[in-house]
Amino acid sequence: MLPTLTSYNVLQRNAPSAVVPAGTVSVEAEVEYWRQTIGSINNALELVADQRLLDFITKAYGYGDNPPLSSLVLIALEQGAADASDFANSTPDGRLEEMARQFGFAEFGTARIRDARFTEGLVNRYRTALASGDASPTTTSTPTTQASVAIDYFKTQIGNVAKAEDVVSDSALFQFALKSFGLEEEYGNSPFLIQQALAEGVGDATDLANKIGDPRLISMARVFGFGEVDTANVQDTAFGDSMARRYLSAIGAAQTQAKDGESDESLYFRENIGRVQTVDDLLADTKLFTYVMTAFDLAGEVDKTAFVRKVLEEGGSDREAFANRLPDPRYRDLARNIAFKEYGPRNLQDPVILDDIVARYERVALETQAGQENPVVELAAYFDRRADSLSSWLFVTADSRLQQVAATALGVPTAALALNTDRLVEEFEARYDITDLQDEDKRARFIERYIAQADAASGAATIESNAYVLGLFSGGSGSALYSLVSQL
């Protein structure tokens, strides 16, 4: 077996990365400007007022050299997309809705643009959009002939529609519309009801869709917009592409093709997650539920379904939500990314968010595989990955694996781990400033200390062999190991 530190470094080098290959110098200049500037933005107005940032995000969302008016982007970002009446939800172009929902100014303030995962996700998206030259990089190619035929027919025929009755009277258009909004089972035999809902729209509380109260029906009436803007929406060139994305998500086809190197579990996730519409749907599919929990480092909690249900149902946007009152930040991360409370199933139909969940899972799977040979490697990699989010020792004590690494590295006696949480936090604080973990070099030394101490305790490696490996990776001599204590 390889020495532990060697195994750890190999794992870190081979860990999956979601980063898209770098582009041209000009592309990288815009990427660097985005990274340096976005953290200083305090609201949607400041974002839109910076033309370089505005160009960056509109290109990332597939507008290319034909961006929407900055005033429309501002309205969409400021209002968000949580409410059916929000501006972004009334446009036939789903890209504005997606942008407003993902930035989340209305729901989360600046929390999203302060999150490194989100800002790097936009970098990947920007590079992908420019590299593909596609006006809509989020549009997924149709994976099946049947879906392709349905989409092509809808796109070619929808522009000829003059009224709501025309949609219902064409069985192919009718079924496509129902399936796109998940209404085929309940309303497949109610064409006249759908016709009335589409014709009236949702502008008045007495409109049929609003009286029935089904959010899917309300969404469909709002998107088609016959009651508010007549045929302006359905005859917009962007309407067909937007409906195609909805259709693919609804049938679970937008995520069916796993990327190179992804596991069978990830393929199952991509093939089936599009069918999840509620918290109950997710909990009912054991494979999907286990996959999501594993991706968010909660694999050991899968039996706590009632607990997780409460987390998902209350979401993460309300400060008093259950997840936000827990000391374990993993649940907060889960609630805010899945966001059933805020957006229903939309996040689980978003290709960017799904790619992030898959990347999380594949990373955890790689660590678990390494742990089968050497558990110390798995724990070290886990700690390193979580370190950026650790702003308090309280978070460490809430996670048994983080606590084990920290206690071993800092020489906290086993008996001290039985102390109450406050006392244990004080014990850690007296030994190490947790903010030092944000420094890459100090974190690396902390983890090397953990590996050396864990190996010494288990007898898996001698002091000499660890010192030799440390010298190889640090560029120093074998005496590096003996100086680790003084460096921490």
Short mmCIF file of C-alpha atoms in Angstrom, two decimals:
data_model
loop_
_atom_site.label_atom_id
_atom_site.label_comp_id
_atom_site.label_asym_id
_atom_site.label_seq_id
_atom_site.Cartn_x
_atom_site.Cartn_y
_atom_site.Cartn_z
CA MET A 1 0.00 0.00 0.00
CA LEU A 2 1.22 3.50 -0.84
CA PRO A 3 2.22 5.74 2.06
CA THR A 4 -0.82 7.71 3.22
CA LEU A 5 0.39 11.14 2.19
CA THR A 6 1.25 9.85 -1.28
CA SER A 7 -2.23 8.32 -1.63
CA TYR A 8 -3.82 11.56 -0.48
CA ASN A 9 -1.91 13.66 -3.02
CA VAL A 10 -2.74 11.23 -5.81
CA LEU A 11 -6.42 11.46 -4.89
CA GLN A 12 -6.36 15.25 -4.92
CA ARG A 13 -4.70 15.33 -8.33
CA ASN A 14 -7.23 12.89 -9.81
CA ALA A 15 -10.35 14.40 -8.22
CA PRO A 16 -13.03 15.28 -10.79
CA SER A 17 -13.23 18.92 -11.78
CA ALA A 18 -16.19 20.74 -13.28
CA VAL A 19 -14.00 23.45 -14.75
CA VAL A 20 -14.34 23.90 -18.50
CA PRO A 21 -11.00 24.15 -20.36
CA ALA A 22 -9.65 27.67 -20.62
CA GLY A 23 -10.37 29.68 -23.73
CA THR A 24 -8.69 32.55 -25.52
CA VAL A 25 -6.85 35.41 -23.86
CA SER A 26 -9.85 37.73 -24.28
CA VAL A 27 -12.16 35.15 -22.74
CA GLU A 28 -9.84 34.70 -19.79
CA ALA A 29 -9.65 38.46 -19.32
CA GLU A 30 -13.42 38.62 -18.92
CA VAL A 31 -13.39 35.60 -16.62
CA GLU A 32 -10.77 37.26 -14.43
CA TYR A 33 -12.74 40.52 -14.35
CA TRP A 34 -15.85 38.60 -13.28
CA ARG A 35 -13.97 36.83 -10.50
CA GLN A 36 -12.36 40.00 -9.19
CA THR A 37 -15.45 42.20 -9.40
CA ILE A 38 -18.53 40.15 -8.58
CA GLY A 39 -17.68 39.94 -4.88
CA SER A 40 -17.96 43.73 -4.54
CA ILE A 41 -21.46 43.91 -6.04
CA ASN A 42 -24.15 44.72 -3.48
CA ASN A 43 -27.35 44.59 -5.52
CA ALA A 44 -28.82 43.95 -8.97
CA LEU A 45 -28.52 47.61 -9.99
CA GLU A 46 -24.76 47.63 -9.44
CA LEU A 47 -24.45 44.41 -11.44
CA VAL A 48 -26.38 45.72 -14.43
CA ALA A 49 -24.63 49.10 -14.30
CA ASP A 50 -21.27 47.39 -14.91
CA GLN A 51 -21.34 46.76 -18.65
CA ARG A 52 -18.58 44.12 -18.56
CA LEU A 53 -20.39 42.12 -15.90
CA LEU A 54 -23.68 42.51 -17.77
CA ASP A 55 -22.09 41.28 -21.00
CA PHE A 56 -20.54 38.37 -19.10
CA ILE A 57 -23.82 37.09 -17.63
CA THR A 58 -25.91 37.60 -20.77
CA LYS A 59 -23.36 35.67 -22.81
CA ALA A 60 -23.28 32.97 -20.11
CA TYR A 61 -27.05 32.59 -20.44
CA GLY A 62 -26.88 32.18 -24.19
CA TYR A 63 -27.69 35.63 -25.57
CA GLY A 64 -24.42 35.93 -27.48
CA ASP A 65 -24.14 39.31 -29.17
CA ASN A 66 -27.87 39.99 -28.90
CA PRO A 67 -28.46 40.71 -25.19
CA PRO A 68 -31.82 41.85 -23.85
CA LEU A 69 -32.26 45.45 -22.74
CA SER A 70 -30.36 46.14 -19.52
CA SER A 71 -33.57 47.55 -18.00
CA LEU A 72 -35.30 44.20 -18.54
CA VAL A 73 -32.41 42.31 -16.98
CA LEU A 74 -32.55 44.65 -13.98
CA ILE A 75 -36.28 44.13 -13.48
CA ALA A 76 -35.88 40.37 -13.76
CA LEU A 77 -32.98 40.23 -11.29
CA GLU A 78 -34.59 42.56 -8.75
CA GLN A 79 -37.95 40.76 -8.75
CA GLY A 80 -36.58 37.23 -8.89
CA ALA A 81 -38.71 34.35 -10.16
CA ALA A 82 -40.31 32.86 -7.06
CA ASP A 83 -43.73 34.39 -7.69
CA ALA A 84 -45.87 33.66 -10.74
CA SER A 85 -46.42 37.39 -11.26
CA ASP A 86 -42.71 38.22 -11.44
CA PHE A 87 -41.63 39.77 -14.73
CA ALA A 88 -39.14 37.01 -15.59
CA ASN A 89 -41.95 34.47 -15.46
CA SER A 90 -44.09 36.43 -17.94
CA THR A 91 -41.59 36.41 -20.80
CA PRO A 92 -41.59 33.67 -23.46
CA ASP A 93 -37.80 33.47 -23.18
CA GLY A 94 -36.89 31.04 -20.39
CA ARG A 95 -33.35 32.41 -20.15
CA LEU A 96 -34.41 35.51 -18.20
CA GLU A 97 -36.40 33.36 -15.81
CA GLU A 98 -33.41 31.07 -15.33
CA MET A 99 -31.07 34.02 -14.75
CA ALA A 100 -33.40 35.65 -12.20
CA ARG A 101 -33.91 32.38 -10.34
CA GLN A 102 -30.24 31.43 -10.18
CA PHE A 103 -28.92 34.84 -9.09
CA GLY A 104 -31.66 34.96 -6.44
CA PHE A 105 -31.28 38.63 -5.43
CA ALA A 106 -34.93 38.81 -4.34
CA GLU A 107 -34.73 35.66 -2.25
CA PHE A 108 -31.15 35.54 -0.99
CA GLY A 109 -29.71 39.04 -1.44
CA THR A 110 -26.02 38.72 -2.32
CA ALA A 111 -25.60 35.20 -0.88
CA ARG A 112 -25.46 33.54 -4.29
CA ILE A 113 -22.89 35.91 -5.81
CA ARG A 114 -20.73 35.46 -2.71
CA ASP A 115 -20.78 31.67 -3.17
CA ALA A 116 -17.68 30.42 -4.98
CA ARG A 117 -19.58 27.46 -6.44
CA PHE A 118 -22.06 29.79 -8.12
CA THR A 119 -19.49 32.25 -9.46
CA GLU A 120 -17.32 29.44 -10.84
CA GLY A 121 -20.41 27.83 -12.31
CA LEU A 122 -21.00 31.02 -14.30
CA VAL A 123 -17.39 30.89 -15.47
CA ASN A 124 -17.93 27.37 -16.80
CA ARG A 125 -21.18 28.41 -18.40
CA TYR A 126 -19.60 31.47 -20.04
CA ARG A 127 -16.75 29.45 -21.52
CA THR A 128 -19.12 26.76 -22.75
CA ALA A 129 -21.39 29.33 -24.41
CA LEU A 130 -18.52 30.99 -26.26
CA ALA A 131 -16.83 27.74 -27.21
CA SER A 132 -20.03 26.27 -28.67
CA GLY A 133 -21.11 29.45 -30.43
CA ASP A 134 -24.64 28.46 -29.48
CA ALA A 135 -27.13 31.24 -28.79
CA SER A 136 -28.60 29.07 -26.07
CA PRO A 137 -26.02 26.80 -24.45
CA THR A 138 -28.49 25.50 -21.91
CA THR A 139 -30.59 23.91 -24.63
CA THR A 140 -29.87 20.20 -24.64
CA SER A 141 -29.83 18.27 -27.88
CA THR A 142 -32.80 15.93 -28.09
CA PRO A 143 -31.65 12.46 -27.12
CA THR A 144 -34.50 10.47 -28.67
CA THR A 145 -36.20 10.52 -32.05
CA GLN A 146 -39.65 10.70 -30.44
CA ALA A 147 -38.74 13.79 -28.43
CA SER A 148 -37.05 15.36 -31.44
CA VAL A 149 -40.14 14.89 -33.59
CA ALA A 150 -42.41 16.35 -30.91
CA ILE A 151 -40.20 19.40 -30.44
CA ASP A 152 -39.76 20.02 -34.16
CA TYR A 153 -43.51 19.83 -34.70
CA PHE A 154 -44.23 22.23 -31.86
CA LYS A 155 -41.65 24.76 -33.08
CA THR A 156 -42.94 24.73 -36.64
CA GLN A 157 -46.64 24.92 -35.76
CA ILE A 158 -46.83 27.19 -32.73
CA GLY A 159 -46.20 30.31 -34.81
CA ASN A 160 -49.41 29.63 -36.74
CA VAL A 161 -51.55 29.64 -33.60
CA ALA A 162 -53.99 32.56 -33.45
CA LYS A 163 -55.91 31.71 -30.26
CA ALA A 164 -56.00 29.29 -27.35
CA GLU A 165 -58.49 27.06 -29.16
CA ASP A 166 -55.87 26.39 -31.86
CA VAL A 167 -53.53 24.84 -29.28
CA VAL A 168 -56.20 22.53 -27.91
CA SER A 169 -57.64 21.51 -31.27
CA ASP A 170 -54.23 20.23 -32.45
CA SER A 171 -53.74 17.04 -30.45
CA ALA A 172 -49.94 17.09 -30.88
CA LEU A 173 -49.63 20.69 -29.65
CA PHE A 174 -52.10 19.98 -26.84
CA GLN A 175 -50.21 16.92 -25.57
CA PHE A 176 -46.86 18.69 -25.90
CA ALA A 177 -48.10 21.64 -23.83
CA LEU A 178 -49.62 19.40 -21.15
CA LYS A 179 -46.48 17.28 -20.83
CA SER A 180 -44.22 20.34 -20.70
CA PHE A 181 -46.01 21.50 -17.54
CA GLY A 182 -46.64 18.05 -16.04
CA LEU A 183 -50.40 18.22 -16.58
CA GLU A 184 -51.04 15.26 -18.88
CA GLU A 185 -52.40 12.90 -16.21
CA GLU A 186 -54.83 15.28 -14.52
CA TYR A 187 -55.98 17.31 -17.52
CA GLY A 188 -55.42 15.07 -20.55
CA ASN A 189 -59.18 14.53 -20.86
CA SER A 190 -60.14 18.15 -20.15
CA PRO A 191 -59.39 20.10 -23.34
CA PHE A 192 -62.15 22.65 -22.79
CA LEU A 193 -60.88 23.42 -19.30
CA ILE A 194 -57.35 23.95 -20.66
CA GLN A 195 -58.71 26.08 -23.49
CA GLN A 196 -60.53 28.35 -21.05
CA ALA A 197 -57.51 28.57 -18.73
CA LEU A 198 -55.23 29.53 -21.65
CA ALA A 199 -57.70 32.03 -23.10
CA GLU A 200 -58.27 33.83 -19.79
CA GLY A 201 -54.64 33.91 -18.62
CA VAL A 202 -53.85 34.76 -15.01
CA GLY A 203 -54.25 38.54 -14.91
CA ASP A 204 -57.36 38.45 -12.75
CA ALA A 205 -58.08 36.57 -9.54
CA THR A 206 -61.31 35.26 -11.09
CA ASP A 207 -59.50 33.64 -14.02
CA LEU A 208 -60.01 29.88 -14.13
CA ALA A 209 -56.38 28.92 -13.58
CA ASN A 210 -56.19 31.13 -10.49
CA LYS A 211 -59.47 29.73 -9.12
CA ILE A 212 -58.30 26.14 -9.54
CA GLY A 213 -55.02 27.06 -7.85
CA ASP A 214 -52.82 24.43 -9.49
CA PRO A 215 -49.41 26.18 -9.84
CA ARG A 216 -48.61 24.13 -12.96
CA LEU A 217 -51.79 25.28 -14.67
CA ILE A 218 -51.15 28.87 -13.59
CA SER A 219 -47.64 28.64 -14.98
CA MET A 220 -48.89 27.32 -18.31
CA ALA A 221 -51.53 30.03 -18.68
CA ARG A 222 -48.98 32.68 -17.77
CA VAL A 223 -46.31 31.44 -20.17
CA PHE A 224 -48.66 31.16 -23.16
CA GLY A 225 -50.05 34.59 -22.22
CA PHE A 226 -53.17 34.64 -24.42
CA GLY A 227 -55.17 36.50 -21.77
CA GLU A 228 -52.56 39.21 -21.31
CA VAL A 229 -50.69 39.66 -24.61
CA ASP A 230 -52.80 37.69 -27.12
CA THR A 231 -50.39 35.83 -29.47
CA ALA A 232 -47.26 37.91 -28.75
CA ASN A 233 -45.68 35.17 -26.63
CA VAL A 234 -46.39 32.17 -28.84
CA GLN A 235 -45.19 34.00 -31.95
CA ASP A 236 -41.94 35.09 -30.33
CA THR A 237 -39.03 33.18 -31.89
CA ALA A 238 -37.68 32.37 -28.42
CA PHE A 239 -40.92 30.68 -27.32
CA GLY A 240 -40.25 27.41 -29.12
CA ASP A 241 -36.77 27.02 -27.61
CA SER A 242 -38.08 27.84 -24.14
CA MET A 243 -40.86 25.25 -24.44
CA ALA A 244 -38.37 22.70 -25.78
CA ARG A 245 -36.32 23.07 -22.60
CA ARG A 246 -39.44 22.66 -20.47
CA TYR A 247 -40.48 19.57 -22.44
CA LEU A 248 -37.10 17.86 -22.14
CA SER A 249 -36.98 18.56 -18.42
CA ALA A 250 -40.52 17.26 -17.97
CA ILE A 251 -39.82 13.94 -19.67
CA GLY A 252 -36.48 13.58 -17.88
CA ALA A 253 -34.60 13.58 -21.17
CA ALA A 254 -32.53 16.71 -20.70
CA GLN A 255 -30.23 14.92 -18.31
CA THR A 256 -30.07 11.40 -19.77
CA GLN A 257 -26.55 11.42 -21.17
CA ALA A 258 -23.84 10.95 -18.58
CA LYS A 259 -20.51 12.61 -19.28
CA ASP A 260 -17.29 10.68 -19.76
CA GLY A 261 -16.14 8.96 -16.60
CA GLU A 262 -19.40 9.34 -14.69
CA SER A 263 -20.72 6.33 -12.79
CA ASP A 264 -23.83 4.24 -13.40
CA GLU A 265 -25.35 5.92 -10.35
CA SER A 266 -24.91 9.31 -12.02
CA LEU A 267 -26.54 8.04 -15.21
CA TYR A 268 -29.53 6.82 -13.19
CA PHE A 269 -29.72 10.22 -11.49
CA ARG A 270 -29.66 12.10 -14.80
CA GLU A 271 -32.26 9.78 -16.35
CA ASN A 272 -34.75 9.96 -13.49
CA ILE A 273 -34.37 13.24 -11.60
CA GLY A 274 -36.51 15.09 -14.16
CA ARG A 275 -39.53 13.14 -12.96
CA VAL A 276 -39.22 14.45 -9.40
CA GLN A 277 -41.81 17.13 -8.75
CA THR A 278 -42.11 17.11 -4.95
CA VAL A 279 -40.22 16.25 -1.78
CA ASP A 280 -42.30 13.06 -1.56
CA ASP A 281 -41.19 12.05 -5.06
CA LEU A 282 -37.53 12.39 -4.07
CA LEU A 283 -37.93 10.48 -0.82
CA ALA A 284 -39.90 7.72 -2.55
CA ASP A 285 -37.06 6.85 -4.94
CA THR A 286 -34.43 5.35 -2.66
CA LYS A 287 -31.68 5.47 -5.30
CA LEU A 288 -32.27 9.15 -6.12
CA PHE A 289 -32.60 10.11 -2.46
CA THR A 290 -29.41 8.26 -1.51
CA TYR A 291 -27.59 9.85 -4.45
CA VAL A 292 -28.58 13.39 -3.46
CA MET A 293 -27.77 12.82 0.20
CA THR A 294 -24.38 11.37 -0.73
CA ALA A 295 -23.63 14.35 -2.98
CA PHE A 296 -24.17 16.67 -0.02
CA ASP A 297 -22.05 14.53 2.33
CA LEU A 298 -25.10 13.21 4.16
CA ALA A 299 -24.99 9.54 3.15
CA GLY A 300 -24.96 8.53 6.80
CA GLU A 301 -28.25 10.35 7.39
CA VAL A 302 -30.44 8.64 4.76
CA ASP A 303 -32.51 6.88 7.42
CA LYS A 304 -33.60 10.25 8.88
CA THR A 305 -36.33 10.77 6.28
CA ALA A 306 -38.65 12.78 8.54
CA PHE A 307 -35.77 15.04 9.51
CA VAL A 308 -34.71 15.55 5.87
CA ARG A 309 -38.32 16.12 4.80
CA LYS A 310 -38.56 19.02 7.23
CA VAL A 311 -35.29 20.46 5.91
CA LEU A 312 -36.45 20.29 2.29
CA GLU A 313 -39.99 21.46 2.92
CA GLU A 314 -38.91 24.58 4.83
CA GLY A 315 -36.13 25.43 2.36
CA GLY A 316 -33.23 27.73 3.07
CA SER A 317 -34.32 31.28 2.21
CA ASP A 318 -36.03 32.02 5.53
CA ARG A 319 -33.61 32.77 8.36
CA GLU A 320 -35.84 30.80 10.74
CA ALA A 321 -36.09 27.78 8.46
CA PHE A 322 -35.20 24.47 10.11
CA ALA A 323 -31.99 24.00 8.10
CA ASN A 324 -30.73 27.44 9.07
CA ARG A 325 -31.21 26.68 12.77
CA LEU A 326 -29.14 23.50 12.64
CA PRO A 327 -25.45 23.65 13.59
CA ASP A 328 -24.56 21.35 10.67
CA PRO A 329 -24.07 23.46 7.50
CA ARG A 330 -24.51 20.43 5.24
CA TYR A 331 -28.27 20.59 5.70
CA ARG A 332 -28.29 24.28 4.89
CA ASP A 333 -26.35 23.53 1.72
CA LEU A 334 -28.84 20.80 0.79
CA ALA A 335 -31.91 22.98 1.41
CA ARG A 336 -30.60 25.96 -0.54
CA ASN A 337 -29.49 23.94 -3.56
CA ILE A 338 -32.58 21.74 -3.89
CA ALA A 339 -34.88 24.65 -2.92
CA PHE A 340 -38.27 22.89 -3.15
CA LYS A 341 -39.81 25.55 -0.88
CA GLU A 342 -38.61 28.39 -3.09
CA TYR A 343 -38.82 26.96 -6.62
CA GLY A 344 -40.62 23.62 -6.54
CA PRO A 345 -38.85 21.15 -8.85
CA ARG A 346 -37.15 23.78 -11.01
CA ASN A 347 -33.67 23.46 -9.50
CA LEU A 348 -33.75 19.73 -10.16
CA GLN A 349 -34.43 20.53 -13.82
CA ASP A 350 -31.61 23.04 -14.12
CA PRO A 351 -28.62 21.59 -16.04
CA VAL A 352 -26.10 23.76 -14.18
CA ILE A 353 -27.36 22.67 -10.75
CA LEU A 354 -27.60 19.04 -11.85
CA ASP A 355 -24.02 19.10 -13.12
CA ASP A 356 -22.95 20.48 -9.75
CA ILE A 357 -24.77 17.70 -7.87
CA VAL A 358 -23.20 15.05 -10.12
CA ALA A 359 -19.73 16.56 -9.63
CA ARG A 360 -20.28 16.51 -5.87
CA TYR A 361 -21.35 12.87 -5.95
CA GLU A 362 -18.46 11.74 -8.13
CA ARG A 363 -15.99 13.48 -5.81
CA VAL A 364 -17.51 11.82 -2.75
CA ALA A 365 -17.48 8.44 -4.53
CA LEU A 366 -13.79 8.84 -5.34
CA GLU A 367 -13.01 9.65 -1.71
CA THR A 368 -15.04 6.66 -0.52
CA GLN A 369 -13.18 4.37 -2.90
CA ALA A 370 -9.86 5.66 -1.58
CA GLY A 371 -11.12 5.12 1.94
CA GLN A 372 -11.64 1.41 1.32
CA GLU A 373 -7.87 1.08 1.10
CA ASN A 374 -6.93 3.76 3.60
CA PRO A 375 -9.60 5.54 5.70
CA VAL A 376 -7.13 8.28 6.64
CA VAL A 377 -6.95 9.39 3.01
CA GLU A 378 -10.73 9.63 2.77
CA LEU A 379 -11.02 11.71 5.93
CA ALA A 380 -8.17 14.02 4.90
CA ALA A 381 -9.74 14.65 1.49
CA TYR A 382 -13.15 15.22 3.08
CA PHE A 383 -11.74 17.73 5.55
CA ASP A 384 -9.87 19.59 2.82
CA ARG A 385 -13.01 19.85 0.70
CA ARG A 386 -15.14 21.13 3.57
CA ALA A 387 -12.53 23.49 5.04
CA ASP A 388 -13.55 26.56 3.03
CA SER A 389 -17.01 26.53 4.61
CA LEU A 390 -15.75 26.20 8.20
CA SER A 391 -15.98 29.57 9.90
CA SER A 392 -16.53 28.22 13.42
CA TRP A 393 -15.41 25.23 15.44
CA LEU A 394 -19.10 24.69 16.17
CA PHE A 395 -19.52 23.45 12.59
CA VAL A 396 -16.65 21.01 13.12
CA THR A 397 -18.14 19.55 16.29
CA ALA A 398 -21.45 19.02 14.47
CA ASP A 399 -19.77 16.64 11.99
CA SER A 400 -18.13 13.53 13.48
CA ARG A 401 -15.69 13.13 10.56
CA LEU A 402 -14.48 16.73 10.70
CA GLN A 403 -14.18 16.44 14.46
CA GLN A 404 -12.08 13.27 14.15
CA VAL A 405 -9.62 14.94 11.79
CA ALA A 406 -9.32 18.08 13.89
CA ALA A 407 -8.93 16.19 17.16
CA THR A 408 -6.22 13.97 15.71
CA ALA A 409 -4.30 16.83 14.11
CA LEU A 410 -4.42 18.98 17.25
CA GLY A 411 -3.83 16.21 19.75
CA VAL A 412 -7.14 16.69 21.56
CA PRO A 413 -7.47 13.79 24.03
CA THR A 414 -10.21 11.26 23.39
CA ALA A 415 -11.70 12.04 26.81
CA ALA A 416 -12.18 15.68 25.77
CA LEU A 417 -14.48 14.62 22.94
CA ALA A 418 -17.04 13.63 25.55
CA LEU A 419 -17.27 17.24 26.77
CA ASN A 420 -20.39 19.25 26.01
CA THR A 421 -20.29 21.16 22.74
CA ASP A 422 -19.39 24.54 24.24
CA ARG A 423 -16.47 23.09 26.19
CA LEU A 424 -15.22 21.15 23.18
CA VAL A 425 -15.38 24.27 21.00
CA GLU A 426 -13.29 26.09 23.62
CA GLU A 427 -10.79 23.23 23.56
CA PHE A 428 -10.35 23.53 19.79
CA GLU A 429 -10.21 27.33 19.87
CA ALA A 430 -7.40 27.23 22.43
CA ARG A 431 -5.32 25.08 20.10
CA TYR A 432 -5.90 26.53 16.64
CA ASP A 433 -7.38 29.59 14.89
CA ILE A 434 -9.93 28.10 12.51
CA THR A 435 -9.65 31.06 10.13
CA ASP A 436 -6.17 29.79 9.25
CA LEU A 437 -7.86 26.99 7.32
CA GLN A 438 -8.79 29.56 4.67
CA ASP A 439 -5.09 29.89 3.89
CA GLU A 440 -4.16 27.16 1.41
CA ASP A 441 -0.65 26.61 2.76
CA LYS A 442 -1.74 26.50 6.41
CA ARG A 443 -4.57 24.13 5.56
CA ALA A 444 -2.14 21.85 3.73
CA ARG A 445 0.12 21.74 6.78
CA PHE A 446 -2.88 21.04 9.01
CA ILE A 447 -3.90 18.07 6.88
CA GLU A 448 -0.34 16.77 6.67
CA ARG A 449 -0.21 16.92 10.45
CA TYR A 450 -3.43 14.92 10.64
CA ILE A 451 -2.06 12.27 8.25
CA ALA A 452 1.20 11.98 10.19
CA GLN A 453 -0.57 11.73 13.56
CA ALA A 454 -3.18 9.25 12.29
CA ASP A 455 -0.53 7.04 10.73
CA ALA A 456 1.59 7.16 13.85
CA ALA A 457 -1.40 6.21 15.99
CA SER A 458 -2.36 3.27 13.77
CA GLY A 459 1.17 2.11 13.10
CA ALA A 460 0.45 2.28 9.35
CA ALA A 461 3.65 4.18 8.67
CA THR A 462 6.88 4.95 10.44
CA ILE A 463 8.09 8.45 11.19
CA GLU A 464 10.92 7.98 8.71
CA SER A 465 8.71 6.96 5.77
CA ASN A 466 6.29 9.80 6.36
CA ALA A 467 9.14 12.25 6.62
CA TYR A 468 10.50 11.01 3.32
CA VAL A 469 7.11 11.45 1.57
CA LEU A 470 6.66 14.89 3.09
CA GLY A 471 10.04 15.84 1.71
CA LEU A 472 9.03 14.68 -1.76
CA PHE A 473 5.92 16.85 -1.83
CA SER A 474 7.17 19.88 0.04
CA GLY A 475 10.57 20.10 -1.61
CA GLY A 476 12.22 19.90 1.79
CA SER A 477 14.14 17.26 3.70
CA GLY A 478 12.89 14.41 5.81
CA SER A 479 13.10 16.62 8.86
CA ALA A 480 9.96 18.43 7.64
CA LEU A 481 7.76 16.06 9.60
CA TYR A 482 9.46 16.90 12.88
CA SER A 483 8.89 20.62 12.34
CA LEU A 484 5.18 20.31 11.59
CA VAL A 485 4.14 20.80 15.19
CA SER A 486 5.96 24.10 15.45
CA GLN A 487 4.57 25.28 12.11
CA LEU A 488 0.94 24.83 13.12
#
